[in-house]
Amino acid sequence: MASHPPLRIGVLNGDDIGHEIVPAAHRIASAAAQACGLAIDWRPMPLGRKALDELGHTMPPGTLETLGTLDGFILGPIGHQAYPKVPEAINPHPILRKSFDLFANVRPTRSYPGLGCLYDDIDLVIVRENNEGFQPDRNVVAGCGEFRPTHDTTISVRVITREGSRKVARAAFEIARARKKRLTVVHKNTVFKLGCGMFVEECYEAGKEFPDVAIEEVIVDTFAMKLVREPQRFDTVVTTNMFGDILTDEAAGLVGGLGMAPGLCIGRGDIAMAQATHGSAPDIAGKGIANPYAMIESTRMLIEWLGRRRGIPAAGEAAALMKAGIDAALADPATRTPDIRGTGTQTDMVDGILKFMENHAHAPA
Ligand code: ATP
């Protein structure tokens, strides 16, 4: 019997492959929760192109208010590039991240045998600053951080704040403390003396609260090279938004591609958002071959995080059961999608995880 109030988790499919991989993640998390006596009140909510077609807005009125009452949510990939150019078709990403102050995007990279990983022993986490930096849709409260004063000149503004840098650094130190107690700060203060300079200063400031964690600095271009040649050298990494965007895709490439790149957006508040690194992959939508791993693992990370934050052991158990199921499915080509050297479909992979969990669940106390 659950001894905690049900966790309230929103389920927002997003676009394209989101309609396949989010229901898959939901199904698996639901089965794990049930097996472990974890009560979850799932709240499916409309968002994206389907919401535009059916309700007249990609983010229907009331979405933020409802999300604000939840413990967390799963956000599927958003294909906003394909939205019609109308005011009702907005990209919900930056609004969601900003509204809930989800300033740290935690993106793990891990090798699994047989998938085509470039190394067998990668296990690192890149913590990407989420709400400032170069991304012009999220570094201003109004207007856009990129503008064209004349036909021949474009100016892109990069925003770095002390507070934003300190917050993400702290989140990264906390993760590093729970891992190998080593944090790598990636930047380019040799050129961006003020912007990256401030980011680095704040990392060291935050580091004073974590004397048990060793801190090192690596310049971003050198890091990009070392990540390819010697990824095992890194454990926990923190960096600014744009660098993190690029480096996490590079890291995904080391372990089988974008289907293997999960993420959890966290902040100071009590709400977190599970969001895979990849986009909505319209090229493979509806074909049954999109790799659901990144979305399932992001959802698993959310449940684990909520369990730790709220002190709910059953959530930790459900996350562990999901992990065992994922590992088992990934170990067999028949229950893997083709992008990771599998011979199966997405349904085979989901069924493989569910079957393993069913056979290995202990009855909840
Ligand atoms: P965005 O800018 O929104 O992140 P993107 O331009 O990086 O999107 P994606 O939609 O991520 O593009 O797709 C890039 C490539 O990776 C495509 O060929 C796509 O099919 C592939 N891909 C992305 N996600 C998956 C997945 N889950 N499984 C298999 N292939 C994927």
Short mmCIF file of C-alpha atoms and ligand atoms in Angstrom, two decimals:
data_model
loop_
_atom_site.label_atom_id
_atom_site.label_comp_id
_atom_site.label_asym_id
_atom_site.label_seq_id
_atom_site.Cartn_x
_atom_site.Cartn_y
_atom_site.Cartn_z
CA MET A 1 0.00 0.00 0.00
CA ALA A 2 1.38 3.44 -0.91
CA SER A 3 2.14 5.53 2.20
CA HIS A 4 2.67 8.80 0.37
CA PRO A 5 0.31 11.03 -1.57
CA PRO A 6 0.42 10.09 -5.26
CA LEU A 7 3.11 11.82 -7.28
CA ARG A 8 1.40 14.02 -9.86
CA ILE A 9 3.20 13.73 -13.19
CA GLY A 10 2.14 15.47 -16.41
CA VAL A 11 2.46 13.65 -19.73
CA LEU A 12 2.95 15.93 -22.74
CA ASN A 13 3.59 14.03 -25.95
CA GLY A 14 4.93 16.90 -28.04
CA ASP A 15 5.24 16.24 -31.78
CA ASP A 16 6.18 13.57 -34.33
CA ILE A 17 7.99 10.67 -32.59
CA GLY A 18 6.82 12.18 -29.28
CA HIS A 19 3.47 10.47 -29.92
CA GLU A 20 5.29 7.13 -29.84
CA ILE A 21 8.10 7.48 -27.31
CA VAL A 22 6.21 9.41 -24.62
CA PRO A 23 3.39 6.83 -24.37
CA ALA A 24 6.13 4.15 -24.29
CA ALA A 25 7.89 5.89 -21.38
CA HIS A 26 4.56 6.41 -19.61
CA ARG A 27 3.64 2.73 -19.98
CA ILE A 28 6.96 1.51 -18.62
CA ALA A 29 7.06 3.96 -15.72
CA SER A 30 3.47 3.12 -14.89
CA ALA A 31 4.20 -0.62 -14.81
CA ALA A 32 7.29 -0.07 -12.64
CA ALA A 33 5.35 2.16 -10.25
CA GLN A 34 2.59 -0.38 -9.93
CA ALA A 35 5.05 -3.20 -9.30
CA CYS A 36 6.77 -1.21 -6.55
CA GLY A 37 3.69 0.22 -4.83
CA LEU A 38 4.43 3.76 -6.01
CA ALA A 39 1.27 5.80 -6.45
CA ILE A 40 1.38 8.13 -9.47
CA ASP A 41 -1.44 10.30 -10.67
CA TRP A 42 -0.64 10.67 -14.38
CA ARG A 43 -2.02 13.80 -16.04
CA PRO A 44 -1.98 13.68 -19.85
CA MET A 45 -2.02 17.22 -21.25
CA PRO A 46 -2.27 18.57 -24.80
CA LEU A 47 0.75 20.42 -26.23
CA GLY A 48 2.28 21.01 -29.64
CA ARG A 49 0.90 20.62 -33.14
CA LYS A 50 -1.99 18.37 -32.08
CA ALA A 51 -3.07 20.95 -29.49
CA LEU A 52 -2.91 23.65 -32.17
CA ASP A 53 -5.11 21.63 -34.52
CA GLU A 54 -7.61 20.56 -31.88
CA LEU A 55 -7.61 23.46 -29.40
CA GLY A 56 -6.23 26.38 -31.39
CA HIS A 57 -2.90 26.81 -29.54
CA THR A 58 0.35 24.84 -29.24
CA MET A 59 0.28 25.63 -25.53
CA PRO A 60 -3.40 25.92 -24.62
CA PRO A 61 -4.39 28.45 -21.92
CA GLY A 62 -4.07 27.04 -18.42
CA THR A 63 -1.14 24.73 -19.29
CA LEU A 64 1.38 26.52 -17.08
CA GLU A 65 -1.08 26.86 -14.21
CA THR A 66 -1.87 23.13 -14.29
CA LEU A 67 1.79 22.16 -14.60
CA GLY A 68 2.50 24.37 -11.60
CA THR A 69 0.34 22.10 -9.44
CA LEU A 70 2.30 18.97 -10.40
CA ASP A 71 5.46 17.32 -9.07
CA GLY A 72 6.98 16.93 -12.48
CA PHE A 73 6.26 16.26 -16.12
CA ILE A 74 7.45 14.34 -19.15
CA LEU A 75 7.88 16.55 -22.17
CA GLY A 76 8.12 14.92 -25.59
CA PRO A 77 10.18 16.49 -28.37
CA ILE A 78 8.74 19.57 -30.02
CA GLY A 79 8.85 20.04 -33.80
CA HIS A 80 8.31 23.79 -33.69
CA GLN A 81 10.29 24.41 -36.89
CA ALA A 82 7.36 22.92 -38.80
CA TYR A 83 4.65 24.96 -37.04
CA PRO A 84 2.67 27.37 -39.18
CA LYS A 85 3.75 30.99 -38.77
CA VAL A 86 0.78 32.10 -36.66
CA PRO A 87 0.81 33.69 -33.19
CA GLU A 88 -0.93 30.65 -31.68
CA ALA A 89 1.92 28.38 -32.75
CA ILE A 90 4.59 29.13 -30.18
CA ASN A 91 7.54 27.00 -29.17
CA PRO A 92 6.73 25.94 -25.60
CA HIS A 93 10.32 24.94 -24.67
CA PRO A 94 11.76 28.21 -23.45
CA ILE A 95 8.51 29.13 -21.70
CA LEU A 96 8.43 25.90 -19.74
CA ARG A 97 12.09 26.09 -18.77
CA LYS A 98 11.81 29.73 -17.71
CA SER A 99 8.45 29.50 -15.96
CA PHE A 100 9.64 26.76 -13.65
CA ASP A 101 13.18 28.09 -13.38
CA LEU A 102 14.60 24.85 -14.77
CA PHE A 103 18.09 26.24 -15.06
CA ALA A 104 20.07 22.98 -15.14
CA ASN A 105 19.75 20.43 -17.91
CA VAL A 106 21.31 17.21 -16.65
CA ARG A 107 22.38 14.99 -19.54
CA PRO A 108 24.09 11.67 -18.83
CA THR A 109 26.09 9.68 -21.37
CA ARG A 110 26.67 6.01 -20.78
CA SER A 111 28.09 3.12 -22.84
CA TYR A 112 26.21 -0.12 -23.25
CA PRO A 113 27.86 -3.16 -24.85
CA GLY A 114 27.02 -4.09 -28.43
CA LEU A 115 25.24 -0.89 -29.48
CA GLY A 116 28.04 0.58 -31.50
CA CYS A 117 29.44 2.81 -28.75
CA LEU A 118 32.86 4.17 -29.60
CA TYR A 119 34.14 3.13 -26.15
CA ASP A 120 32.83 0.56 -23.68
CA ASP A 121 33.44 2.53 -20.53
CA ILE A 122 31.90 5.98 -20.83
CA ASP A 123 29.92 7.21 -17.86
CA LEU A 124 29.68 10.96 -17.61
CA VAL A 125 27.13 13.69 -17.00
CA ILE A 126 27.08 17.06 -18.70
CA VAL A 127 25.13 19.74 -16.85
CA ARG A 128 24.08 22.37 -19.36
CA GLU A 129 22.94 25.83 -18.27
CA ASN A 130 19.41 26.06 -19.59
CA ASN A 131 18.02 29.57 -19.44
CA GLU A 132 20.59 32.09 -20.62
CA GLY A 133 23.62 32.10 -22.92
CA PHE A 134 23.37 32.51 -26.69
CA GLN A 135 19.93 30.99 -27.31
CA PRO A 136 18.01 34.08 -28.46
CA ASP A 137 14.59 32.66 -27.57
CA ARG A 138 15.41 32.37 -23.91
CA ASN A 139 17.90 35.02 -22.94
CA VAL A 140 15.43 37.93 -22.93
CA VAL A 141 12.02 38.44 -21.30
CA ALA A 142 10.62 40.28 -24.32
CA GLY A 143 11.73 40.50 -27.92
CA CYS A 144 14.56 38.34 -29.12
CA GLY A 145 18.26 38.15 -28.32
CA GLU A 146 19.14 38.25 -31.99
CA PHE A 147 18.42 41.20 -34.24
CA ARG A 148 19.35 42.79 -37.57
CA PRO A 149 19.88 46.54 -37.39
CA THR A 150 20.70 46.71 -41.13
CA HIS A 151 20.29 44.25 -43.99
CA ASP A 152 23.94 43.34 -43.73
CA THR A 153 24.46 43.11 -39.99
CA THR A 154 23.12 40.63 -37.46
CA ILE A 155 23.79 40.86 -33.76
CA SER A 156 23.36 37.89 -31.43
CA VAL A 157 23.39 38.66 -27.74
CA ARG A 158 24.81 36.23 -25.22
CA VAL A 159 23.61 36.61 -21.66
CA ILE A 160 25.66 35.35 -18.73
CA THR A 161 24.67 36.32 -15.20
CA ARG A 162 26.38 35.70 -11.90
CA GLU A 163 23.22 34.24 -10.43
CA GLY A 164 22.50 31.95 -13.39
CA SER A 165 26.09 30.72 -13.44
CA ARG A 166 26.20 30.14 -9.69
CA LYS A 167 22.90 28.24 -9.73
CA VAL A 168 23.92 25.79 -12.44
CA ALA A 169 27.37 25.38 -10.92
CA ARG A 170 25.82 24.46 -7.57
CA ALA A 171 23.53 21.91 -9.24
CA ALA A 172 26.55 20.41 -10.99
CA PHE A 173 28.59 20.29 -7.77
CA GLU A 174 25.75 18.43 -6.07
CA ILE A 175 25.75 15.85 -8.85
CA ALA A 176 29.56 15.62 -8.80
CA ARG A 177 29.47 15.09 -5.03
CA ALA A 178 27.18 12.10 -5.47
CA ARG A 179 29.43 10.69 -8.23
CA LYS A 180 33.24 10.76 -8.36
CA LYS A 181 33.68 14.17 -6.70
CA ARG A 182 35.27 15.70 -9.78
CA LEU A 183 33.81 18.61 -11.72
CA THR A 184 35.09 19.85 -15.06
CA VAL A 185 34.16 23.43 -15.96
CA VAL A 186 34.06 23.91 -19.74
CA HIS A 187 34.36 27.44 -21.10
CA LYS A 188 36.34 29.74 -23.34
CA ASN A 189 37.43 32.58 -21.10
CA THR A 190 40.50 33.04 -23.25
CA VAL A 191 38.23 34.77 -25.78
CA PHE A 192 34.98 35.50 -23.96
CA LYS A 193 36.89 37.12 -21.15
CA LEU A 194 33.86 38.72 -19.54
CA GLY A 195 31.08 36.20 -20.25
CA CYS A 196 32.93 32.94 -19.77
CA GLY A 197 35.13 34.75 -17.26
CA MET A 198 32.10 35.41 -15.07
CA PHE A 199 30.85 31.85 -15.49
CA VAL A 200 34.18 30.44 -14.32
CA GLU A 201 34.40 32.87 -11.38
CA GLU A 202 30.98 31.76 -10.20
CA CYS A 203 31.88 28.08 -10.55
CA TYR A 204 34.80 28.65 -8.20
CA GLU A 205 32.56 30.66 -5.85
CA ALA A 206 30.03 27.81 -5.76
CA GLY A 207 32.92 25.38 -5.29
CA LYS A 208 33.67 26.90 -1.87
CA GLU A 209 30.51 25.15 -0.62
CA PHE A 210 31.84 21.82 -1.96
CA PRO A 211 35.42 21.52 -0.70
CA ASP A 212 35.25 17.75 -1.16
CA VAL A 213 34.79 18.10 -4.94
CA ALA A 214 37.87 18.67 -7.12
CA ILE A 215 37.42 21.29 -9.83
CA GLU A 216 39.27 21.54 -13.13
CA GLU A 217 38.85 23.82 -16.15
CA VAL A 218 39.02 22.82 -19.80
CA ILE A 219 38.68 25.21 -22.77
CA VAL A 220 35.69 24.21 -24.88
CA ASP A 221 37.52 23.39 -28.12
CA THR A 222 40.07 21.27 -26.26
CA PHE A 223 37.22 19.59 -24.40
CA ALA A 224 35.45 18.76 -27.68
CA MET A 225 38.62 17.02 -28.85
CA LYS A 226 39.30 15.24 -25.54
CA LEU A 227 35.70 14.08 -25.34
CA VAL A 228 36.24 12.12 -28.54
CA ARG A 229 39.67 10.76 -27.68
CA GLU A 230 39.38 10.19 -23.94
CA PRO A 231 35.79 10.49 -22.68
CA GLN A 232 36.57 8.20 -19.74
CA ARG A 233 38.64 11.03 -18.31
CA PHE A 234 35.49 13.01 -17.47
CA ASP A 235 32.85 12.44 -14.84
CA THR A 236 30.69 15.51 -14.18
CA VAL A 237 30.91 18.51 -16.48
CA VAL A 238 29.26 21.92 -16.28
CA THR A 239 29.05 24.43 -19.09
CA THR A 240 27.08 27.30 -20.59
CA ASN A 241 23.99 26.78 -22.72
CA MET A 242 25.29 26.76 -26.29
CA PHE A 243 28.46 24.81 -25.52
CA GLY A 244 26.32 22.29 -23.64
CA ASP A 245 23.91 21.99 -26.55
CA ILE A 246 26.70 21.00 -28.92
CA LEU A 247 28.76 18.90 -26.54
CA THR A 248 25.82 16.76 -25.41
CA ASP A 249 25.06 15.82 -29.02
CA GLU A 250 28.74 14.99 -29.46
CA ALA A 251 28.60 12.86 -26.32
CA ALA A 252 25.48 11.10 -27.65
CA GLY A 253 27.42 10.29 -30.81
CA LEU A 254 29.95 8.39 -28.72
CA VAL A 255 27.35 6.00 -27.34
CA GLY A 256 25.06 5.24 -30.27
CA GLY A 257 23.46 8.51 -31.29
CA LEU A 258 20.62 10.79 -30.27
CA GLY A 259 18.31 7.97 -29.26
CA MET A 260 20.72 7.31 -26.38
CA ALA A 261 20.70 10.86 -24.97
CA PRO A 262 18.32 11.38 -22.04
CA GLY A 263 17.94 14.49 -19.92
CA LEU A 264 16.31 15.92 -16.82
CA CYS A 265 15.71 19.64 -16.41
CA ILE A 266 15.92 20.68 -12.78
CA GLY A 267 15.87 23.95 -10.87
CA ARG A 268 15.65 25.29 -7.39
CA GLY A 269 11.97 24.52 -7.13
CA ASP A 270 10.33 21.22 -6.47
CA ILE A 271 9.34 20.45 -10.03
CA ALA A 272 11.42 18.74 -12.71
CA MET A 273 10.93 18.03 -16.40
CA ALA A 274 12.00 14.84 -18.17
CA GLN A 275 13.13 15.74 -21.66
CA ALA A 276 15.25 13.78 -24.12
CA THR A 277 18.11 15.61 -25.83
CA HIS A 278 16.91 14.80 -29.34
CA GLY A 279 14.33 16.60 -31.48
CA SER A 280 11.03 15.28 -32.83
CA ALA A 281 12.71 13.35 -35.70
CA PRO A 282 9.92 13.84 -38.28
CA ASP A 283 11.93 11.75 -40.75
CA ILE A 284 11.22 8.56 -38.78
CA ALA A 285 7.89 9.42 -37.13
CA GLY A 286 5.19 6.75 -37.55
CA LYS A 287 7.66 4.11 -38.75
CA GLY A 288 7.90 2.30 -35.42
CA ILE A 289 11.69 2.57 -35.31
CA ALA A 290 12.32 5.62 -33.13
CA ASN A 291 14.50 4.63 -30.22
CA PRO A 292 12.49 5.18 -27.02
CA TYR A 293 15.52 4.83 -24.70
CA ALA A 294 16.23 8.54 -24.23
CA MET A 295 12.61 9.29 -23.31
CA ILE A 296 12.26 6.25 -21.05
CA GLU A 297 15.54 6.99 -19.28
CA SER A 298 14.60 10.68 -18.88
CA THR A 299 11.35 9.55 -17.24
CA ARG A 300 13.27 7.15 -15.03
CA MET A 301 15.56 9.99 -13.97
CA LEU A 302 12.49 12.07 -13.06
CA ILE A 303 11.06 9.31 -10.87
CA GLU A 304 14.41 8.72 -9.19
CA TRP A 305 14.85 12.46 -8.58
CA LEU A 306 11.34 12.80 -7.14
CA GLY A 307 11.93 9.80 -4.89
CA ARG A 308 15.12 11.35 -3.51
CA ARG A 309 13.60 14.82 -3.13
CA ARG A 310 10.41 13.62 -1.49
CA GLY A 311 11.93 10.75 0.47
CA ILE A 312 9.82 8.06 -1.22
CA PRO A 313 11.72 4.74 -1.25
CA ALA A 314 9.17 3.14 -3.64
CA ALA A 315 10.18 5.70 -6.28
CA GLY A 316 13.81 4.64 -5.96
CA GLU A 317 12.71 1.01 -6.29
CA ALA A 318 10.60 1.77 -9.37
CA ALA A 319 13.53 3.61 -10.96
CA ALA A 320 15.82 0.65 -10.21
CA LEU A 321 13.34 -1.77 -11.74
CA MET A 322 13.10 0.39 -14.85
CA LYS A 323 16.88 0.49 -15.08
CA ALA A 324 17.13 -3.30 -14.88
CA GLY A 325 14.48 -3.62 -17.60
CA ILE A 326 16.22 -1.10 -19.85
CA ASP A 327 19.60 -2.80 -19.38
CA ALA A 328 18.09 -6.20 -20.24
CA ALA A 329 16.39 -4.92 -23.40
CA LEU A 330 19.53 -3.14 -24.55
CA ALA A 331 21.56 -6.32 -24.09
CA ASP A 332 19.58 -8.20 -26.76
CA PRO A 333 19.56 -7.09 -30.43
CA ALA A 334 16.01 -8.45 -30.80
CA THR A 335 14.76 -5.87 -28.27
CA ARG A 336 16.72 -2.93 -29.66
CA THR A 337 15.86 -0.46 -32.42
CA PRO A 338 17.94 -0.34 -35.63
CA ASP A 339 19.82 2.89 -34.74
CA ILE A 340 21.63 0.96 -31.98
CA ARG A 341 22.40 -2.17 -33.96
CA GLY A 342 19.12 -3.83 -33.13
CA THR A 343 16.92 -6.06 -35.23
CA GLY A 344 13.74 -5.10 -33.38
CA THR A 345 11.18 -2.34 -33.51
CA GLN A 346 10.25 0.21 -30.92
CA THR A 347 7.41 -2.09 -29.78
CA ASP A 348 9.88 -4.97 -29.37
CA MET A 349 12.07 -2.79 -27.17
CA VAL A 350 9.17 -1.59 -25.02
CA ASP A 351 7.79 -5.13 -24.70
CA GLY A 352 11.26 -6.40 -23.80
CA ILE A 353 11.54 -3.89 -20.96
CA LEU A 354 8.01 -4.61 -19.72
CA LYS A 355 8.53 -8.36 -19.83
CA PHE A 356 11.76 -8.18 -17.87
CA MET A 357 10.17 -5.94 -15.26
CA GLU A 358 7.20 -8.26 -14.95
CA ASN A 359 9.47 -11.23 -14.35
CA HIS A 360 11.73 -9.45 -11.88
CA ALA A 361 9.39 -7.30 -9.83
CA HIS A 362 9.17 -8.11 -6.14
CA ALA A 363 5.76 -7.74 -4.62
CA PRO A 364 5.58 -4.32 -2.92
CA ALA A 365 5.66 -4.40 0.89
P1 ATP B 1 16.29 19.74 -32.53
O1 ATP B 1 17.05 20.89 -33.10
O2 ATP B 1 14.84 19.99 -32.25
O3 ATP B 1 17.01 19.09 -31.35
P2 ATP B 1 17.46 18.16 -34.58
O4 ATP B 1 17.54 19.02 -35.78
O5 ATP B 1 18.71 17.94 -33.77
O6 ATP B 1 16.25 18.62 -33.66
P3 ATP B 1 16.38 15.51 -34.45
O7 ATP B 1 14.91 15.56 -34.58
O8 ATP B 1 16.93 15.32 -33.09
O9 ATP B 1 16.97 16.78 -35.16
O10 ATP B 1 16.93 14.38 -35.40
C1 ATP B 1 18.29 14.33 -35.87
C2 ATP B 1 18.54 12.93 -36.46
O11 ATP B 1 18.58 11.98 -35.39
C3 ATP B 1 17.43 12.47 -37.41
O12 ATP B 1 17.96 11.76 -38.49
C4 ATP B 1 16.57 11.59 -36.54
O13 ATP B 1 15.89 10.59 -37.22
C5 ATP B 1 17.59 10.98 -35.57
N1 ATP B 1 16.94 10.72 -34.26
C6 ATP B 1 16.55 11.64 -33.37
N2 ATP B 1 15.95 11.05 -32.33
C7 ATP B 1 15.97 9.73 -32.55
C8 ATP B 1 15.49 8.58 -31.85
N3 ATP B 1 14.88 8.69 -30.66
N4 ATP B 1 15.67 7.36 -32.41
C9 ATP B 1 16.29 7.22 -33.59
N5 ATP B 1 16.76 8.26 -34.31
C10 ATP B 1 16.60 9.50 -33.81
#
